Short mmCIF file of C-alpha atoms in Angstrom, two decimals:
data_model
loop_
_atom_site.label_atom_id
_atom_site.label_comp_id
_atom_site.label_asym_id
_atom_site.label_seq_id
_atom_site.Cartn_x
_atom_site.Cartn_y
_atom_site.Cartn_z
CA MET A 20 -30.50 6.50 13.92
CA GLU A 21 -34.10 4.60 14.23
CA ILE A 22 -34.97 5.39 11.07
CA GLN A 23 -32.05 3.96 9.77
CA LYS A 24 -32.59 0.48 12.75
CA ARG A 25 -35.83 0.39 10.89
CA GLU A 26 -34.30 0.08 7.81
CA ASP A 27 -32.05 -2.44 8.52
CA LEU A 28 -34.38 -4.78 10.01
CA LEU A 29 -36.82 -4.77 7.20
CA TRP A 30 -33.67 -5.51 4.65
CA CYS A 31 -33.18 -8.08 7.48
CA GLY A 32 -36.16 -9.15 6.82
CA LEU A 33 -36.41 -9.09 3.47
CA THR A 34 -32.96 -11.87 3.62
CA LEU A 35 -34.34 -13.82 5.38
CA THR A 36 -37.91 -14.24 3.16
CA LEU A 37 -36.27 -14.40 -0.10
CA THR A 38 -34.00 -17.35 1.82
CA ILE A 39 -36.44 -19.28 3.27
CA LEU A 40 -39.01 -18.64 0.19
CA VAL A 41 -35.66 -19.61 -2.53
CA ARG A 42 -34.42 -22.32 -0.84
CA GLY A 43 -37.65 -23.72 0.72
CA LEU A 44 -38.28 -23.79 -2.77
CA MET A 45 -35.92 -26.20 -4.12
CA LEU A 46 -36.17 -28.36 -1.81
CA GLY A 47 -35.83 -31.86 -2.77
CA LEU A 48 -34.46 -30.61 -5.27
CA LEU A 49 -31.13 -32.57 -5.24
CA ALA A 50 -28.69 -32.73 -7.53
CA PRO A 51 -27.13 -36.32 -7.87
CA LEU A 52 -24.25 -36.63 -5.19
CA ALA A 53 -20.97 -37.52 -5.39
CA THR A 54 -20.27 -40.95 -4.21
CA GLY A 55 -17.51 -39.76 -1.74
CA ASP A 56 -18.31 -36.77 0.02
CA SER A 57 -21.35 -36.27 0.42
CA VAL A 58 -22.61 -40.11 1.16
CA ARG A 59 -20.16 -40.46 4.30
CA ASP A 60 -21.73 -37.26 5.71
CA LEU A 61 -24.97 -38.90 5.56
CA TYR A 62 -23.82 -41.82 7.00
CA ALA A 63 -22.32 -40.42 9.90
CA ALA A 64 -24.65 -38.40 10.79
CA TRP A 65 -27.28 -42.03 10.86
CA MET A 66 -24.55 -43.33 12.39
CA VAL A 67 -24.55 -40.26 15.03
CA LEU A 68 -28.58 -40.73 15.18
CA GLU A 69 -27.84 -45.09 15.92
CA GLY A 70 -26.03 -43.30 19.30
CA LYS A 71 -22.61 -43.71 17.98
CA THR A 72 -19.60 -41.06 18.54
CA PRO A 73 -17.66 -39.80 15.55
CA CYS A 74 -14.02 -40.58 15.14
CA ARG A 75 -14.68 -43.43 18.57
CA ASP A 76 -17.48 -45.76 16.78
CA PHE A 77 -16.88 -44.13 12.83
CA TRP A 78 -14.00 -43.01 10.87
CA TRP A 79 -14.50 -39.00 10.38
CA GLN A 80 -11.45 -36.96 9.78
CA TYR A 81 -13.26 -33.11 11.02
CA GLY A 82 -15.09 -31.80 14.10
CA PRO A 83 -17.23 -33.11 15.84
CA ILE A 84 -20.24 -31.10 15.39
CA MET A 85 -22.20 -31.25 11.95
CA PRO A 86 -22.95 -34.96 12.29
CA PHE A 87 -24.79 -34.12 15.47
CA TYR A 88 -26.42 -31.26 13.76
CA TYR A 89 -27.36 -33.06 10.78
CA ALA A 90 -28.32 -35.78 12.92
CA PHE A 91 -30.91 -33.76 15.10
CA TRP A 92 -33.18 -33.57 11.38
CA PHE A 93 -32.96 -36.59 10.85
CA LEU A 94 -34.24 -36.67 14.28
CA LEU A 95 -37.53 -34.19 13.03
CA GLY A 96 -38.02 -35.64 9.94
CA GLY A 97 -37.19 -38.66 9.67
CA ILE A 98 -33.99 -40.53 7.98
CA HIS A 99 -34.84 -38.93 4.30
CA LEU A 100 -32.72 -36.51 1.99
CA ILE A 101 -35.07 -34.27 2.37
CA SER A 102 -34.87 -33.73 6.12
CA PHE A 103 -30.83 -33.65 5.54
CA GLN A 104 -31.44 -30.37 3.05
CA MET A 105 -33.91 -28.51 5.44
CA GLY A 106 -30.35 -28.33 7.75
CA LEU A 107 -28.90 -27.79 4.92
CA ASP A 108 -31.26 -25.10 3.57
CA GLY A 109 -31.61 -23.69 7.66
CA ILE A 110 -27.55 -23.20 7.31
CA TYR A 111 -28.07 -21.20 4.29
CA VAL A 112 -30.34 -18.99 6.32
CA ALA A 113 -27.90 -18.55 8.68
CA ILE A 114 -25.22 -17.66 6.03
CA ALA A 115 -27.55 -14.88 3.79
CA LEU A 116 -28.69 -13.34 8.26
CA ALA A 117 -24.84 -13.13 8.42
CA ALA A 118 -23.99 -12.11 5.33
CA PHE A 119 -26.28 -9.01 5.35
CA TRP A 120 -25.28 -7.94 8.88
CA THR A 121 -20.92 -8.15 8.12
CA LEU A 122 -21.86 -6.34 4.62
CA ARG A 123 -24.14 -4.03 6.18
CA LEU A 124 -20.81 -2.67 7.80
CA PHE A 125 -19.91 -0.99 4.84
CA VAL A 126 -22.29 -0.79 2.36
CA PRO A 127 -25.68 0.71 2.43
CA PRO A 128 -29.01 -1.61 2.99
CA PRO A 129 -30.20 -2.19 0.04
CA ALA A 130 -26.49 -3.91 -1.57
CA ALA A 131 -26.24 -5.68 1.65
CA PHE A 132 -29.27 -7.76 0.79
CA LEU A 133 -28.20 -8.80 -2.14
CA THR A 134 -24.62 -9.62 -2.35
CA SER A 135 -25.76 -11.86 0.64
CA LEU A 136 -28.19 -13.67 -1.80
CA ALA A 137 -25.07 -14.09 -3.21
CA TYR A 138 -24.59 -17.83 -1.40
CA LEU A 139 -27.68 -19.05 -2.85
CA SER A 140 -26.13 -19.35 -6.25
CA PHE A 141 -23.52 -22.06 -4.54
CA ASP A 142 -23.53 -25.64 -4.34
CA TYR A 143 -22.52 -27.30 -1.79
CA ASN A 144 -23.90 -30.67 -2.98
CA TRP A 145 -20.86 -32.79 -3.45
CA ASN A 146 -19.55 -31.43 0.64
CA PHE A 147 -22.00 -30.84 2.93
CA ASN A 148 -19.85 -31.02 6.00
CA HIS A 149 -17.98 -28.01 5.28
CA ILE A 150 -20.85 -24.84 4.66
CA GLY A 151 -20.83 -25.47 8.08
CA SER A 152 -17.35 -23.75 8.95
CA ILE A 153 -18.71 -20.34 6.52
CA PRO A 154 -21.79 -18.47 9.41
CA PHE A 155 -19.13 -18.45 12.30
CA LEU A 156 -16.10 -16.72 9.75
CA LEU A 157 -18.28 -14.90 8.61
CA LEU A 158 -19.47 -13.82 12.41
CA SER A 159 -15.60 -13.38 13.43
CA ILE A 160 -15.09 -10.70 10.68
CA PHE A 161 -18.54 -9.01 11.21
CA PHE A 162 -16.72 -8.80 15.76
CA LEU A 163 -13.55 -8.15 13.94
CA TRP A 164 -14.63 -5.35 12.29
CA LYS A 165 -17.27 -3.99 15.40
CA PHE A 166 -13.28 -4.18 17.38
CA PHE A 167 -11.59 -2.25 14.54
CA ALA A 168 -14.56 0.37 15.85
CA SER A 169 -15.44 0.62 19.28
CA SER A 170 -12.06 -1.00 20.06
CA ARG A 171 -14.19 -2.93 22.32
CA VAL A 172 -12.88 -6.11 23.86
CA ARG A 173 -16.02 -8.05 23.58
CA TRP A 174 -15.86 -8.21 20.11
CA CYS A 175 -12.74 -9.59 21.13
CA TYR A 176 -14.44 -12.44 22.77
CA LEU A 177 -17.41 -12.87 20.50
CA GLY A 178 -14.39 -13.69 17.99
CA THR A 179 -13.05 -15.90 19.69
CA LEU A 180 -16.49 -17.84 19.99
CA ALA A 181 -17.26 -17.54 16.52
CA MET A 182 -13.19 -19.11 15.58
CA VAL A 183 -14.38 -22.09 18.41
CA GLY A 184 -18.13 -22.96 16.26
CA VAL A 185 -15.38 -22.69 13.42
CA THR A 186 -13.23 -25.54 14.44
CA LEU A 187 -15.47 -27.64 15.76
CA VAL A 188 -17.01 -27.77 12.00
CA LYS A 189 -13.32 -28.55 11.02
CA ILE A 190 -10.97 -28.60 12.94
CA SER A 191 -7.30 -28.18 10.16
CA VAL A 192 -9.21 -24.42 9.73
CA GLY A 193 -10.26 -23.20 12.74
CA PRO A 194 -6.24 -22.53 14.13
CA PRO A 195 -4.68 -20.94 11.23
CA PHE A 196 -8.06 -18.85 11.32
CA PHE A 197 -8.04 -17.63 14.40
CA LEU A 198 -3.90 -16.56 14.68
CA ALA A 199 -4.94 -15.13 11.06
CA PHE A 200 -8.06 -13.27 13.35
CA LEU A 201 -5.44 -12.06 16.68
CA ALA A 202 -3.04 -11.22 14.01
CA SER A 203 -4.93 -8.75 12.94
CA ILE A 204 -5.90 -7.91 16.21
CA LEU A 205 -2.16 -7.32 17.33
CA PHE A 206 -1.34 -5.44 13.72
CA PHE A 207 -4.59 -2.74 14.12
CA ASN A 208 -3.45 -1.82 17.91
CA LEU A 209 -0.10 -1.66 17.21
CA ILE A 210 -0.83 1.06 14.24
CA LEU A 211 -2.45 2.79 16.81
CA TYR A 212 -0.07 2.46 19.17
CA LEU A 213 2.58 4.07 16.60
CA ARG A 214 -0.12 6.30 15.23
CA LYS A 215 0.38 7.75 19.43
CA GLU A 216 -3.66 7.57 19.73
CA LYS A 217 -3.43 4.88 22.71
CA LYS A 218 -0.97 3.62 25.12
CA PHE A 219 0.91 0.26 25.26
CA SER A 220 -1.05 -0.56 28.69
CA ASP A 221 -4.70 -0.12 27.21
CA LEU A 222 -4.72 -1.23 23.18
CA GLY A 223 -8.60 -2.84 22.98
CA TRP A 224 -9.07 -3.35 26.21
CA LYS A 225 -11.81 -1.34 26.67
CA HIS A 226 -14.94 -3.22 27.37
#
């Protein structure tokens, strides 16, 4: 078990290193920006940096968290596209790590490593908001399968927090995914109950 943990950490570290390296080499190499979503997202982060509040002081139809996130990077590096891309690269790193540990539940470390790097090929320059929901979605899947494996309710709590994160990024996506999350838990417990593996009174509520 100790050897397996060390192997997992080694491959996770390799995932982290390679993701940072690749995204670092691409820093400043933004493709031409679209005139729609991406420019609006830049404007929203700039407005937050100026002390404005999304929805109240300027038009914003998504969750409130991403303008504040990118405004933080503007604060660190100045109001430049490269600062914005540093924030985007931080999300890519979070996606790669969340993907690795989620995939690791099903496949060996090398396979999880290779598959998690697939996100490096995705192009999100058309919209800088939606990508922020992907780490939370991957974490919710990780927590859901941890619950399936252990029936411990703490994984449901953590999965719910991940769904809150999705909602704070994109309001229209969070509630449907949360309903799917709950339905998965209920369906899993119903199967256990029908197979007589659990009593109805203690379905899924082991801490």
